[in-house]
PDB file of N, CA and C in Angstrom:
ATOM      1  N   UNK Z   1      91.424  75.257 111.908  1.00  0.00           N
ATOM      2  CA  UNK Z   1      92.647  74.558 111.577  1.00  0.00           C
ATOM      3  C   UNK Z   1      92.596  73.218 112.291  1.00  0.00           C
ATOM      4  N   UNK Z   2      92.897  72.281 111.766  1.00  0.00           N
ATOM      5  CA  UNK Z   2      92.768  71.078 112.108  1.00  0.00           C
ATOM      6  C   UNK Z   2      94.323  70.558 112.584  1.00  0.00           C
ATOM      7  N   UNK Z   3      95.341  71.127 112.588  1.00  0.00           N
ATOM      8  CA  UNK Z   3      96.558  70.554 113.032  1.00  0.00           C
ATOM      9  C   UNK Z   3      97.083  71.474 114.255  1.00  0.00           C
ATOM     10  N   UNK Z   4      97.881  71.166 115.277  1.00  0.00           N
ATOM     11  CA  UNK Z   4      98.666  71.928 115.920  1.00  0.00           C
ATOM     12  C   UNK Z   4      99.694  72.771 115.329  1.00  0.00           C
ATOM     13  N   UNK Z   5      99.626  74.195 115.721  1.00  0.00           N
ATOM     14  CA  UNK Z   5     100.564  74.816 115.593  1.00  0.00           C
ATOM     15  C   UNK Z   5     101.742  75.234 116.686  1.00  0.00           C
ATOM     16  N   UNK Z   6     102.705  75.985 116.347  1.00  0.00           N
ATOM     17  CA  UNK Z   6     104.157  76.084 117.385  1.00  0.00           C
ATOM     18  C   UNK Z   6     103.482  77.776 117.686  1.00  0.00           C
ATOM     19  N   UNK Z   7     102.869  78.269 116.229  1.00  0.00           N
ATOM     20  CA  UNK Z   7     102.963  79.591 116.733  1.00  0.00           C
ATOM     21  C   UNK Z   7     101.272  79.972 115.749  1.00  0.00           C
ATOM     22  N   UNK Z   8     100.254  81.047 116.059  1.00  0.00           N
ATOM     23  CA  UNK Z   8      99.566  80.698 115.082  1.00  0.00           C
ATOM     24  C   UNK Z   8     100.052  81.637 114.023  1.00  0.00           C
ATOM     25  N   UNK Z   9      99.692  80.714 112.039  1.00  0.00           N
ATOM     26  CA  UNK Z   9      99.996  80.892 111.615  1.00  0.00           C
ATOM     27  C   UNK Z   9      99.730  82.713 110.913  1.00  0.00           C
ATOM     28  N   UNK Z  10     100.853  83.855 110.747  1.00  0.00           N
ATOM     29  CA  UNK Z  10      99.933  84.834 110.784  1.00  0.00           C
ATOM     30  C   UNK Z  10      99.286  85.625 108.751  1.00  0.00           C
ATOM     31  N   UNK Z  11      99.510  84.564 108.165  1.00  0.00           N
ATOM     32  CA  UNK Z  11      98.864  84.209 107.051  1.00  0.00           C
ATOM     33  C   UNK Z  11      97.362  84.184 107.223  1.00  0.00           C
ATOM     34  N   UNK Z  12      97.303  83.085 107.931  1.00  0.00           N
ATOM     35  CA  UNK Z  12      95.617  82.601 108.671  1.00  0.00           C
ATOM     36  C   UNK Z  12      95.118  84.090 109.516  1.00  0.00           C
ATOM     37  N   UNK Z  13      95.854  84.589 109.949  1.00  0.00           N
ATOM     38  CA  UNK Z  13      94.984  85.678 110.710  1.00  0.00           C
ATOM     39  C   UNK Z  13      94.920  87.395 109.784  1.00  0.00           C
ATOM     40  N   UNK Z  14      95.408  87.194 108.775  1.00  0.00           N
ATOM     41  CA  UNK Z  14      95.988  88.166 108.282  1.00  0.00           C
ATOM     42  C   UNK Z  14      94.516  88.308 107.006  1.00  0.00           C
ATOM     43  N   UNK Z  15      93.894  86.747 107.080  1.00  0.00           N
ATOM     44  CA  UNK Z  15      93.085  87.059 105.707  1.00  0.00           C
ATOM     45  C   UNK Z  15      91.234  86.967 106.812  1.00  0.00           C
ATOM     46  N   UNK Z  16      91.633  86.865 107.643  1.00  0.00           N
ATOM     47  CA  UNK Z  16      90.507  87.607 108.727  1.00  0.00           C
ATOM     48  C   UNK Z  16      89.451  88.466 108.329  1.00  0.00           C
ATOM     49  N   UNK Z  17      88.241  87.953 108.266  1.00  0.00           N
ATOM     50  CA  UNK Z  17      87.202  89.390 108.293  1.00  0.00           C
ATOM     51  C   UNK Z  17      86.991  90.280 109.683  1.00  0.00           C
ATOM     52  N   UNK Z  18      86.853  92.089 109.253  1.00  0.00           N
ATOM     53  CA  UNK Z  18      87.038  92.445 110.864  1.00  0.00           C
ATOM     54  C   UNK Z  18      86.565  91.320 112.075  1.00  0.00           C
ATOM     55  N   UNK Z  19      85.099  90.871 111.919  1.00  0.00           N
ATOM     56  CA  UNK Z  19      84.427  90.195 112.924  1.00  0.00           C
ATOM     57  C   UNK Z  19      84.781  88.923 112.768  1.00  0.00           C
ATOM     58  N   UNK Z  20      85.629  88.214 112.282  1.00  0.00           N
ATOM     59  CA  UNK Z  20      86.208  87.278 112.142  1.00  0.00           C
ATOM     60  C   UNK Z  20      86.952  86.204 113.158  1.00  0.00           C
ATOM     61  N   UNK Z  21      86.779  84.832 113.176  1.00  0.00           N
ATOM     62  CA  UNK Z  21      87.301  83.883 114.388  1.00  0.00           C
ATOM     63  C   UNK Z  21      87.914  83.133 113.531  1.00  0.00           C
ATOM     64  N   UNK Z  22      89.090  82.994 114.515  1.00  0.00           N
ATOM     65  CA  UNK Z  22      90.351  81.528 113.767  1.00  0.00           C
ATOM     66  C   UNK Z  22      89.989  80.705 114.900  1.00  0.00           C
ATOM     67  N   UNK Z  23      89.619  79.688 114.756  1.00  0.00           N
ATOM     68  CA  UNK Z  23      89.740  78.662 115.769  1.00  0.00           C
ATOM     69  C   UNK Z  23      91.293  77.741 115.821  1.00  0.00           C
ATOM     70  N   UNK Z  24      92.399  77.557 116.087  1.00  0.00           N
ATOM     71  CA  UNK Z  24      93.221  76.592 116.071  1.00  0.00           C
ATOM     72  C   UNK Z  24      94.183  76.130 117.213  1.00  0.00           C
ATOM     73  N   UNK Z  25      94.187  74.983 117.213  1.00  0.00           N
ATOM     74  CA  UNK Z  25      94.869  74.354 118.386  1.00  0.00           C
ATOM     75  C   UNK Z  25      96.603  75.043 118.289  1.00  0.00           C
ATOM     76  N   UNK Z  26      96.808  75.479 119.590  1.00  0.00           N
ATOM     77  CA  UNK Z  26      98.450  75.697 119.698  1.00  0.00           C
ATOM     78  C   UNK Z  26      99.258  74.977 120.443  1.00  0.00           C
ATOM     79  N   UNK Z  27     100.695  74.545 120.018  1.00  0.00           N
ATOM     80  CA  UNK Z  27     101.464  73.802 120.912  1.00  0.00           C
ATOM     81  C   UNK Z  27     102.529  74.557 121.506  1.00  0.00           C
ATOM     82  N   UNK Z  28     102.114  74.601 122.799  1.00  0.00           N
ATOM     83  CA  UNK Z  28     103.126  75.385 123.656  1.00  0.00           C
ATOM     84  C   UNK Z  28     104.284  74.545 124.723  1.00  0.00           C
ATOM     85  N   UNK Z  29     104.522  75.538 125.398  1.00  0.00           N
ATOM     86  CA  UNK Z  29     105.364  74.584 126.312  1.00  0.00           C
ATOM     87  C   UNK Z  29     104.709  73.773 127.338  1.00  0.00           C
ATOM     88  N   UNK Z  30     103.312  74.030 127.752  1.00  0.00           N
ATOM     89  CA  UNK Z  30     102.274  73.433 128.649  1.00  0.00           C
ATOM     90  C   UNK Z  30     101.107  72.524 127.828  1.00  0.00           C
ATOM     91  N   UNK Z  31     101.803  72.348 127.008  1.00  0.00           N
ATOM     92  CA  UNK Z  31     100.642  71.043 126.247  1.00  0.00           C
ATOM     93  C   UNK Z  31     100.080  71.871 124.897  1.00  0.00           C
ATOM     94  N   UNK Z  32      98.902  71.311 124.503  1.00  0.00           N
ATOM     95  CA  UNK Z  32      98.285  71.713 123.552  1.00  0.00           C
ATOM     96  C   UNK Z  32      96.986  72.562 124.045  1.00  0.00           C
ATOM     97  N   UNK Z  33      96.682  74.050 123.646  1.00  0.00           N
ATOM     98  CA  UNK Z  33      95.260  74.751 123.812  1.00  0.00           C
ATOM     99  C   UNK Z  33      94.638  74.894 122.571  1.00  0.00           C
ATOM    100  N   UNK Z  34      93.522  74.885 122.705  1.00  0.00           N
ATOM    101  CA  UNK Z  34      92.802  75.181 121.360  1.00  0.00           C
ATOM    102  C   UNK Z  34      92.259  77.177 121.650  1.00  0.00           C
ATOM    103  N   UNK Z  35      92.689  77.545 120.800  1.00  0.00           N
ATOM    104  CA  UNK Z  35      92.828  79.166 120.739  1.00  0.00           C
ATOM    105  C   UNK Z  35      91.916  79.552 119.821  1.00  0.00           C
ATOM    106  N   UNK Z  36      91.114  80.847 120.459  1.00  0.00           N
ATOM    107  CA  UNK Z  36      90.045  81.393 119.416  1.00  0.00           C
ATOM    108  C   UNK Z  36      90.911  83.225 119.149  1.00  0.00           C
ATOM    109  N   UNK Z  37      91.150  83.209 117.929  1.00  0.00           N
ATOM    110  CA  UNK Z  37      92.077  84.254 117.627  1.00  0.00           C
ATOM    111  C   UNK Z  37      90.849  85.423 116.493  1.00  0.00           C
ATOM    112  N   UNK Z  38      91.325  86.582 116.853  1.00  0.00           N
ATOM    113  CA  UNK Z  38      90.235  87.801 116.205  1.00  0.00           C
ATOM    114  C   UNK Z  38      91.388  88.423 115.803  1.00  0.00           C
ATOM    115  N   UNK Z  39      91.588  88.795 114.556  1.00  0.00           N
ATOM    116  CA  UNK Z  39      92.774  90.157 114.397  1.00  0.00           C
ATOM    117  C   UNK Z  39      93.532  91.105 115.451  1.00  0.00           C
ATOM    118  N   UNK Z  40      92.648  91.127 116.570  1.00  0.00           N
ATOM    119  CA  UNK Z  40      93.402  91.526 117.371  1.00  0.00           C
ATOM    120  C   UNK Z  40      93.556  90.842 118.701  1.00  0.00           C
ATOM    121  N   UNK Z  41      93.104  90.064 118.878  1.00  0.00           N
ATOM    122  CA  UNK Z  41      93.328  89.300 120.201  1.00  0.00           C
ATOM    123  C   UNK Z  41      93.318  87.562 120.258  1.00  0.00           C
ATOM    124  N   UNK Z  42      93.943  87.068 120.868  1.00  0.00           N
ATOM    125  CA  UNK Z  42      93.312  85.525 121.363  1.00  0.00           C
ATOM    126  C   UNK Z  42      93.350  85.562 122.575  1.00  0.00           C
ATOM    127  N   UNK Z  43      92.198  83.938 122.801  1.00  0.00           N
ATOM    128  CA  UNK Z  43      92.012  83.722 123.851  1.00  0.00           C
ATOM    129  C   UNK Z  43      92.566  81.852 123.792  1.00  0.00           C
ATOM    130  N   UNK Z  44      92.836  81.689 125.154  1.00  0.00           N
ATOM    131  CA  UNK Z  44      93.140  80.523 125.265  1.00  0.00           C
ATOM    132  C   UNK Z  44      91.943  79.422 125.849  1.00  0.00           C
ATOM    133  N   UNK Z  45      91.474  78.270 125.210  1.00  0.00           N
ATOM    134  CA  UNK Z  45      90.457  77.597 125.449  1.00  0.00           C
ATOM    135  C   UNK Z  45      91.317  75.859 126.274  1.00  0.00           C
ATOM    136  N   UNK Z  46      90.401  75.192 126.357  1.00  0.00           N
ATOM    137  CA  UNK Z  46      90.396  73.615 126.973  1.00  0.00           C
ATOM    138  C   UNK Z  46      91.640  73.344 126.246  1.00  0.00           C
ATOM    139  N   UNK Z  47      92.564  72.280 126.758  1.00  0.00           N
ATOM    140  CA  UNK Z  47      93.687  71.672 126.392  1.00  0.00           C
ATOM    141  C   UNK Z  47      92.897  70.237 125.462  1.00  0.00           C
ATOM    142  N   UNK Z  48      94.149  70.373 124.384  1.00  0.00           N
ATOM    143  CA  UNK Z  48      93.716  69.418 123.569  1.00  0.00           C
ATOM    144  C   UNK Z  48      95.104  68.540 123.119  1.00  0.00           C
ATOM    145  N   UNK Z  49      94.804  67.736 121.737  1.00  0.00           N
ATOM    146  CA  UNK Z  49      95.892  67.097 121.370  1.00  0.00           C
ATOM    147  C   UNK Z  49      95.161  66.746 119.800  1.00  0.00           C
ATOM    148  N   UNK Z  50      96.529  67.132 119.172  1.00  0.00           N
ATOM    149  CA  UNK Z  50      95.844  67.050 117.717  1.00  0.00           C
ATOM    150  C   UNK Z  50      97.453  66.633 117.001  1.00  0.00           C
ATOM    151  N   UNK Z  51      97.110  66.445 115.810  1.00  0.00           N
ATOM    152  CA  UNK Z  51      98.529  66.018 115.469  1.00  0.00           C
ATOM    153  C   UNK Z  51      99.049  67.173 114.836  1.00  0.00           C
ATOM    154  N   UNK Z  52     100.917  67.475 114.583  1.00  0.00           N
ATOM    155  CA  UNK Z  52     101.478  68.849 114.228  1.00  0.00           C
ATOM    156  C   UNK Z  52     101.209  69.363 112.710  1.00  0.00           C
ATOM    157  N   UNK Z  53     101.076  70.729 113.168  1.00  0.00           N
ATOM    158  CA  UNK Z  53     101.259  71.212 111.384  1.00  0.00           C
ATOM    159  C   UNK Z  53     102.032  71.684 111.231  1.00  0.00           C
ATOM    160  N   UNK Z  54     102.556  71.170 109.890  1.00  0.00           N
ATOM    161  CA  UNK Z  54     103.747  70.653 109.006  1.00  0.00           C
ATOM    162  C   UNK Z  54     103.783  71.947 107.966  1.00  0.00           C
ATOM    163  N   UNK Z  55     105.326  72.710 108.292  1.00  0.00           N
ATOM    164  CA  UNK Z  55     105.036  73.664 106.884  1.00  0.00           C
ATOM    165  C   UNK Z  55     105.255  73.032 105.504  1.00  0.00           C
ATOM    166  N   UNK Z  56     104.694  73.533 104.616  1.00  0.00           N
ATOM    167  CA  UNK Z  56     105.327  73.320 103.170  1.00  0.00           C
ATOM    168  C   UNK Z  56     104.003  73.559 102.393  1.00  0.00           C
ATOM    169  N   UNK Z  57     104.309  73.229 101.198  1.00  0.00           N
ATOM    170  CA  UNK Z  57     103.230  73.371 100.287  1.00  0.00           C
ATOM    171  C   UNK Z  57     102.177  72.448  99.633  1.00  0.00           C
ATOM    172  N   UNK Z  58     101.236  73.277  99.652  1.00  0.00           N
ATOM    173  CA  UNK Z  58      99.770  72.338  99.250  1.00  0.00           C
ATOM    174  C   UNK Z  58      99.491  72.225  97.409  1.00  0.00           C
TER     175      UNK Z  58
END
């Protein structure tokens, strides 16, 4: 995912293969992390800054 998210989106994690990685930046209350998410877990990586993602339709 190329934009910041508030929360990650769980659409994006939902179409996951078991062994599957979401890479996407999250915006929290401590800045921006870039998060590696598996169906069942994330992890939190290096602080980043990316610009927000915007809901609506493509």
């Amino acid at each position: 995912v190329c934009a910041a998210a508030r929360e990650i989106p769980t659409a994006l994690l939902e179409q996951l293969a078991p062994e599957g990685r979401l890479v996407v930046p999250q915006n929290g209350a401590d800045g921006e992390k870039l998060m590696v998410c598996t169906k069942n877990a994330q992890t939190a990586h290096d602080e980043v800054m990316f610009v927000p993602l915007i809901e609506g339709l493509a």
